[in-house]
CSV table of C-alpha atoms in Angstrom, one decimal:
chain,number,residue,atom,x,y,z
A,597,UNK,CA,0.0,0.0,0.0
A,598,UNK,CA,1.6,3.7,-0.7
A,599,UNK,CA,2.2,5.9,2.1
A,600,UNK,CA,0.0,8.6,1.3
A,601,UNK,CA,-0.5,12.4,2.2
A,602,UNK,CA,-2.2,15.0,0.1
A,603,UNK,CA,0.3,16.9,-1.4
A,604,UNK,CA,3.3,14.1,-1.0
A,605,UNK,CA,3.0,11.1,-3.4
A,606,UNK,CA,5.4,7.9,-2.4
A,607,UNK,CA,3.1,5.6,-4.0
A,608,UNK,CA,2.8,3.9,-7.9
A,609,UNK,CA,5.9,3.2,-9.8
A,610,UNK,CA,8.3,5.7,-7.7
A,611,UNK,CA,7.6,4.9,-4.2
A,612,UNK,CA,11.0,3.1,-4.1
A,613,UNK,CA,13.0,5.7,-5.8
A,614,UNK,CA,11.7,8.5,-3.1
A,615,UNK,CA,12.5,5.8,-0.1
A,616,UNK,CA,15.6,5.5,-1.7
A,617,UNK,CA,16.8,9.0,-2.2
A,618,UNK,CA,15.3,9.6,1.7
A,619,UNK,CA,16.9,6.3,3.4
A,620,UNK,CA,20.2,8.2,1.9
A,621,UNK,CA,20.2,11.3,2.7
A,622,UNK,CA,19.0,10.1,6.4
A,623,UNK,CA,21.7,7.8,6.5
A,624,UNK,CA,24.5,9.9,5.4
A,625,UNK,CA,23.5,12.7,7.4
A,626,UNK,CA,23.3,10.3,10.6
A,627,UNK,CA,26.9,9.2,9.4
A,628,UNK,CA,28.2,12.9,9.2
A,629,UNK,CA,26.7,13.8,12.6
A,630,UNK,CA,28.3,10.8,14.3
A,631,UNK,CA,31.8,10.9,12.8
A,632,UNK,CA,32.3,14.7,13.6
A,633,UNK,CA,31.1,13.9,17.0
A,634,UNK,CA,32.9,11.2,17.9
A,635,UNK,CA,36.0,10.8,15.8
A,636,UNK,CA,36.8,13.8,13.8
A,637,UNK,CA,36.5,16.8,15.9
A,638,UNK,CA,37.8,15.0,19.5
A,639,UNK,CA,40.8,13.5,17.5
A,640,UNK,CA,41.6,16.8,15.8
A,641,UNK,CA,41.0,19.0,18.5
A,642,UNK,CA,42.1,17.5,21.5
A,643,UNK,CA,44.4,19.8,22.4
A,644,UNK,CA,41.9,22.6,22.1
A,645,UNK,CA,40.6,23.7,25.9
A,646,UNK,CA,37.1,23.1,26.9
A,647,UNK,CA,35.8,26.0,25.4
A,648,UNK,CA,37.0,25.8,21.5
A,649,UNK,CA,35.6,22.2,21.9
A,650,UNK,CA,32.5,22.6,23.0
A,651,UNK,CA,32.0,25.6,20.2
A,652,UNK,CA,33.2,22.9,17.6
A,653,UNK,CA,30.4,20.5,18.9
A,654,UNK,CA,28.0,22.8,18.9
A,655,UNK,CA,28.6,24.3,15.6
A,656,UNK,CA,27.6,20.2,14.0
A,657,UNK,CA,24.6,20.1,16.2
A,658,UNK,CA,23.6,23.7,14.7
A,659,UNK,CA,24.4,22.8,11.2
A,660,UNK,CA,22.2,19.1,11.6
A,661,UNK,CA,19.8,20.8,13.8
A,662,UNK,CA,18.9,23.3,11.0
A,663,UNK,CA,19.1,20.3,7.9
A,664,UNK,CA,16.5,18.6,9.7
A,665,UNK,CA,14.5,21.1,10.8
A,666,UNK,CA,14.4,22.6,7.3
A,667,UNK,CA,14.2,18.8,5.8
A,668,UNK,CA,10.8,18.4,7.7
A,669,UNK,CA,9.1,21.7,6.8
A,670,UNK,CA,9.9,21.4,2.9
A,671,UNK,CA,8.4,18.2,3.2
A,672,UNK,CA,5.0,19.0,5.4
A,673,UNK,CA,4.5,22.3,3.9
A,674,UNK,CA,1.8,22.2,1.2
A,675,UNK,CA,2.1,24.1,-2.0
A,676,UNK,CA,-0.2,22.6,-4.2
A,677,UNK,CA,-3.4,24.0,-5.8
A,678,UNK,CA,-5.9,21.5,-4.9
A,679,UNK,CA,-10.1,21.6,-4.0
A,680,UNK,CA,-10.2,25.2,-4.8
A,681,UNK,CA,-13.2,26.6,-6.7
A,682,UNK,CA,-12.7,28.8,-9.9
A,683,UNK,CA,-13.2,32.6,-9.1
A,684,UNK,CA,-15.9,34.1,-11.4
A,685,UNK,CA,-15.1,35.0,-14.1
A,686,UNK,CA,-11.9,33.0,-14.4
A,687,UNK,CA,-9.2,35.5,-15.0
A,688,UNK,CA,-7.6,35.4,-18.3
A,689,UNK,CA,-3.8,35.1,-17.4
A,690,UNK,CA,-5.7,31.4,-15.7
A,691,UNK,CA,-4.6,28.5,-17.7
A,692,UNK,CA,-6.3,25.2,-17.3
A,693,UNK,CA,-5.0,22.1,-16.6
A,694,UNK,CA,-6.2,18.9,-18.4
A,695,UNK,CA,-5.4,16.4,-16.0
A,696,UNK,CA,-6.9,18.4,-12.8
A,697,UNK,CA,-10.0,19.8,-14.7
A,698,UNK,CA,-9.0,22.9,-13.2
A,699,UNK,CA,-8.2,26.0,-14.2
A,700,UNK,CA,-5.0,27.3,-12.2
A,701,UNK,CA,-3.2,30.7,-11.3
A,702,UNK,CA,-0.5,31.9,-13.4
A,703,UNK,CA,2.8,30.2,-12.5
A,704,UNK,CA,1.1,27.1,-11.4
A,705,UNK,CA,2.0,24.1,-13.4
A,706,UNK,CA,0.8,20.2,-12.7
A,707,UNK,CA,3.6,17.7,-11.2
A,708,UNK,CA,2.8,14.2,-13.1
A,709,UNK,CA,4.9,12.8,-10.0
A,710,UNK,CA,3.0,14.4,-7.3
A,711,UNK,CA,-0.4,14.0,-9.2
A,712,UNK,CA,-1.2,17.6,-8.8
A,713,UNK,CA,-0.7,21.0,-9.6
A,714,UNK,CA,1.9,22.9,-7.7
A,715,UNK,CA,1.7,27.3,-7.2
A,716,UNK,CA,4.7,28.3,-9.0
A,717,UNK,CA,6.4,25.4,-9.1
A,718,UNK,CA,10.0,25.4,-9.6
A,719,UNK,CA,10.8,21.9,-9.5
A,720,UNK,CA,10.2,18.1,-8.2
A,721,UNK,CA,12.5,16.9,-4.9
A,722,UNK,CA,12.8,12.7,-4.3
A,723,UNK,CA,14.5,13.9,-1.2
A,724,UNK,CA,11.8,15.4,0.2
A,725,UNK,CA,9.2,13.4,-2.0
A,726,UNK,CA,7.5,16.7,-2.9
A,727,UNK,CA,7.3,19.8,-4.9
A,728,UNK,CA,9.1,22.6,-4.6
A,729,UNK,CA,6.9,25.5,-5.0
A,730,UNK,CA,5.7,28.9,-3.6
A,731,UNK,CA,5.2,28.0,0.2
A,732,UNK,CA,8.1,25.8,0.7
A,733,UNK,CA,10.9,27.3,-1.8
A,734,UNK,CA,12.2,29.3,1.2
A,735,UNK,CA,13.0,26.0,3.1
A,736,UNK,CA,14.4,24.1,0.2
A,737,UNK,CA,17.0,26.9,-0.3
A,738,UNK,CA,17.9,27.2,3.2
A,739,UNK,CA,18.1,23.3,3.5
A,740,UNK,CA,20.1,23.5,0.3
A,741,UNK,CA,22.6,25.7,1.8
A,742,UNK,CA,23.3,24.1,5.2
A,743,UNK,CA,23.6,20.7,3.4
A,744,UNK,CA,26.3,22.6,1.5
A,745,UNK,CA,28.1,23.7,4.9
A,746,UNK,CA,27.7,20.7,6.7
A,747,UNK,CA,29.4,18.4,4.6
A,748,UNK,CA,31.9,20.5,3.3
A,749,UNK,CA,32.7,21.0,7.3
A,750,UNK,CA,32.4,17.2,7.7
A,751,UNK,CA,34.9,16.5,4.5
A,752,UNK,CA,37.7,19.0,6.1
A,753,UNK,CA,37.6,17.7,9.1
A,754,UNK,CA,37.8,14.0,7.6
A,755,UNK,CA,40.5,14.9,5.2
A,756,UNK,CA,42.5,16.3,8.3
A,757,UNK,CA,41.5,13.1,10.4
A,758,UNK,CA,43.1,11.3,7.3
A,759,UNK,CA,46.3,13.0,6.8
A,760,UNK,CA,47.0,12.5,10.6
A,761,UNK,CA,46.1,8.8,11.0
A,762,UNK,CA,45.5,7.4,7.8
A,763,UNK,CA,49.0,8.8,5.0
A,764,UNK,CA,49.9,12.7,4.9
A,765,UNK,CA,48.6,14.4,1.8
A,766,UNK,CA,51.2,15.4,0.5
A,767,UNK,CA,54.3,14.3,-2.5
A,768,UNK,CA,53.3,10.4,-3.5
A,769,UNK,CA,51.6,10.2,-0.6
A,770,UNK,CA,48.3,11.7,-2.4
A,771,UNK,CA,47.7,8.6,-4.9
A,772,UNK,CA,46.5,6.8,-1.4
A,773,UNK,CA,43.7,9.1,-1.5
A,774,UNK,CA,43.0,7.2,-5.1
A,775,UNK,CA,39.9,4.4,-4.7
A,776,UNK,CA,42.1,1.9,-6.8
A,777,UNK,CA,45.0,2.3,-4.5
A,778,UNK,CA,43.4,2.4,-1.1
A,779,UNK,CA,41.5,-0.5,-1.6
A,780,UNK,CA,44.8,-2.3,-2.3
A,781,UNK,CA,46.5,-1.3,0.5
A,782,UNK,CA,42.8,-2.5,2.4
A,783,UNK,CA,43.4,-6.2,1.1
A,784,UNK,CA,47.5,-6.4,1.7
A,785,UNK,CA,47.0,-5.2,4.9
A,786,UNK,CA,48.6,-1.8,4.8
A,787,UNK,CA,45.2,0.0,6.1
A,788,UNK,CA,42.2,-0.8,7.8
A,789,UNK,CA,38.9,-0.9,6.5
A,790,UNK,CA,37.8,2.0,8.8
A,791,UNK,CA,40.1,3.9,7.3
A,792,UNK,CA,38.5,3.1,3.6
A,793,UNK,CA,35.2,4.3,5.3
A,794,UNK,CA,36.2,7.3,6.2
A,795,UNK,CA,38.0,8.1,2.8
A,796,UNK,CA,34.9,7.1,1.3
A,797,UNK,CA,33.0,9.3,3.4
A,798,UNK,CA,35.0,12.3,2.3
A,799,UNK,CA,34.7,11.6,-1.1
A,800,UNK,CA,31.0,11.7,-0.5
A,801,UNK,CA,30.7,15.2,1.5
A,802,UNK,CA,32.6,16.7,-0.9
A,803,UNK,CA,30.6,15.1,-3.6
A,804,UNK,CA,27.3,16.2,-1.8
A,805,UNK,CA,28.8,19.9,-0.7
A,806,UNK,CA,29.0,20.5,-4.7
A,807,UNK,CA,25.5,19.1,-5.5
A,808,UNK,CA,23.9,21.1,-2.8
A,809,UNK,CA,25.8,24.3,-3.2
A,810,UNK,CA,25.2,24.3,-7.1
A,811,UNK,CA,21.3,23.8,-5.8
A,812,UNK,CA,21.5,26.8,-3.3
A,813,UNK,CA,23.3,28.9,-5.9
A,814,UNK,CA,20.4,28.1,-8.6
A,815,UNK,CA,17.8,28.5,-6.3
A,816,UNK,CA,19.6,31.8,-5.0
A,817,UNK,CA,20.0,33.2,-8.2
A,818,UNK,CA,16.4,32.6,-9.3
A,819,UNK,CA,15.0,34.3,-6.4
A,820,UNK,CA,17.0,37.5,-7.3
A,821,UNK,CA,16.0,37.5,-10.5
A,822,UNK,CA,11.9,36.4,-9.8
A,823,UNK,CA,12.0,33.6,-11.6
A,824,UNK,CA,11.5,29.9,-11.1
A,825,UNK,CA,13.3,27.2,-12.4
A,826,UNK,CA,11.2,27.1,-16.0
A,827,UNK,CA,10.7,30.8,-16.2
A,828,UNK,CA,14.8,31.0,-16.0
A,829,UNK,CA,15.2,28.3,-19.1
A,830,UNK,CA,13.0,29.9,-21.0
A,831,UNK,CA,14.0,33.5,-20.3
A,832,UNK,CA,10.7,34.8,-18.5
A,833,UNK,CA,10.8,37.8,-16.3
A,834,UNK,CA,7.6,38.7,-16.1
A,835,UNK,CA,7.2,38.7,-12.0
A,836,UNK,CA,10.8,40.6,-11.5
A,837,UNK,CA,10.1,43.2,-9.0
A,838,UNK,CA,13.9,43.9,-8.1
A,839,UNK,CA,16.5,41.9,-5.6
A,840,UNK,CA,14.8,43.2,-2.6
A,841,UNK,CA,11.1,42.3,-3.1
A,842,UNK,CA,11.8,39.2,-5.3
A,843,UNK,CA,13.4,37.6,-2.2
A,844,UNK,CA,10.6,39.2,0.3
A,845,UNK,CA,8.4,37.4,-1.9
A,846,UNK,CA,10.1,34.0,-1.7
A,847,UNK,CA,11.2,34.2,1.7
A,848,UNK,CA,8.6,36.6,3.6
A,849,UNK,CA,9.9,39.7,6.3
A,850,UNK,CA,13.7,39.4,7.9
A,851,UNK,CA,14.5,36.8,5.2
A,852,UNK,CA,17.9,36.6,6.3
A,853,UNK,CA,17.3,35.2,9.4
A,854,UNK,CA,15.6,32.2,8.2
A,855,UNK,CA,19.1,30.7,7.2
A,856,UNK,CA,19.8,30.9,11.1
A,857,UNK,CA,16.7,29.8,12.2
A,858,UNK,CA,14.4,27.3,11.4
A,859,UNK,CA,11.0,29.4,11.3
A,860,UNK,CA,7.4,29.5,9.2
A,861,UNK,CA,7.5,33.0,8.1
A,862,UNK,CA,4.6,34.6,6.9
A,863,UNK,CA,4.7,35.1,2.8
A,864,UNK,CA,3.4,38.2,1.1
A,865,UNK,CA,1.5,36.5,-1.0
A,866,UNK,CA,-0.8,33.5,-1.4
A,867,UNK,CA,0.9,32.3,-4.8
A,868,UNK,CA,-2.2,32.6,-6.6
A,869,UNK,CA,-2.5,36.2,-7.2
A,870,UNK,CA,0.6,37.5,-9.1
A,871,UNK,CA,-1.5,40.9,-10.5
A,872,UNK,CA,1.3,43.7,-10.4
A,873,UNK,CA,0.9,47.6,-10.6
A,874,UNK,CA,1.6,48.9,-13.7
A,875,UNK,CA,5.0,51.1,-13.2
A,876,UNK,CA,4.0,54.9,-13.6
A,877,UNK,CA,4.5,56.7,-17.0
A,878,UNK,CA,7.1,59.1,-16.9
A,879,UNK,CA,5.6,63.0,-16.9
């Protein structure tokens, strides 16, 4: 049977493919959190006092604090058009949507993975097994970007944990660092297989720090611009109302600090009117 809420579809042919893409971000986040904790950060720092410790383990519980938190509002936060009736008359910027039988607001566009139609949505997450669209854009971004930190924190601090316990990187010493070669050196017995994990691991945070921050930066430079992800392709600036209120829009009041905390800000709009003033003629 699919797990099934209204606005988040696991079930049909891609139920596995969003368990998947979940089970892995869970389980390599839980793997980040518990290396820095108890490996990385006591190994590296243990000649730090007290203090600069405790700073260091609260700064990774900040950091996972905030992907979660941001991981679970994306998720529950509905964007999608759905049992709405049709204002009359039905404005003409309205298109229609022929799988719905609706008509929908400008910007609004139908996910055939979600099975419905999304306010100004920008694009489909398995992560979070939802749309990303008008009411949850802002915690996509900001999840975006502490993924980004947090695992290119975690792939420092394992790269340093490596060159102190596992071979310097540095002169030959660097093609250990190679898959091919660490592996061998796993089955002649010149490492452990810990020690494989934790190279692994590093390839992987840095691997996910460049996914995520690309994300963020797309994501970051849409919102500037007033654009979603289909309106940039194709060149549309039709809802650019400058830097400042483009990311008021996406983001609501004191945008900045929701990329310090966690919080359901209230939007400006309601994603389903996008009628604009006309600008004034010039005397």
């Amino acid at each position: 049977m699919a797990f099934y809420i209204p606005h988040i579809a696991l079930g049909d042919k891609l139920w596995l493919l969003h368990s998947a893409a979940f089970i892995y971000y869970l389980a390599v986040s839980v793997t980040f959190l518990t290396t820095d904790l108890y490996i990385t950060v006591p190994h590296i720092y243990a000649d730090y006092d007290f203090t600069g410790i405790l700073l260091r383990y609260l700064l990774v519980v900040y950091i996972f604090f905030n992907m979660v938190a941001n991981h679970i509002l994306c998720t529950i936060t509905d964007t999608t058009y759905r049992n709405r009736q049709d204002p009359d008359p039905v404005p003409r910027s309205w298109g229609h949507c022929m799988t719905c039988q609706v008509h929908t607001p400008p910007r609004t566009w139908h996910c055939s993975i979600c099975h419905n139609c999304v306010l100004r949505r920008d694009h489909h997450c398995f992560f979070t097994a939802s749309c990303v669209g008008h009411h949850n854009q802002r915690y996509f971004i900001v999840l975006s970007f502490h993924v980004a930190v947090g695992s290119l924190y975690t792939g420092l601090l394992n790269a340093e944990y490596l060159h102190d316990y596992y071979v310097p990187f540095s002169g030959t010493g660097v093609f250990s660092y190679l898959f091919p070669v660490a592996f061998y050196k796993l089955i002649v017995g010149q490492t452990t297989g810990f020690l494989v994990f934790m190279l692994v691991m590093t390839y992987v945070a840095f691997g996910m720090s460049i996914m995520t921050g690309t994300l963020f930066g797309w994501n970051m430079l849409n919102a500037y611009n007033g654009q979603t992800s289909w309106e940039s392709h194709n060149e549309i600036r039709t809802y650019d109302q400058g830097p400042t209120k483009n990311f008021y829009e996406i983001f609501g009041r004191f945008w900045i600090l929701s990329f310090l905390i966690p919080w359901q800000t209230t939007l400006p709009g309601d994603g389903i009117d996008w009628r604009r003033p006309k600008p004034l003629k010039s005397l």
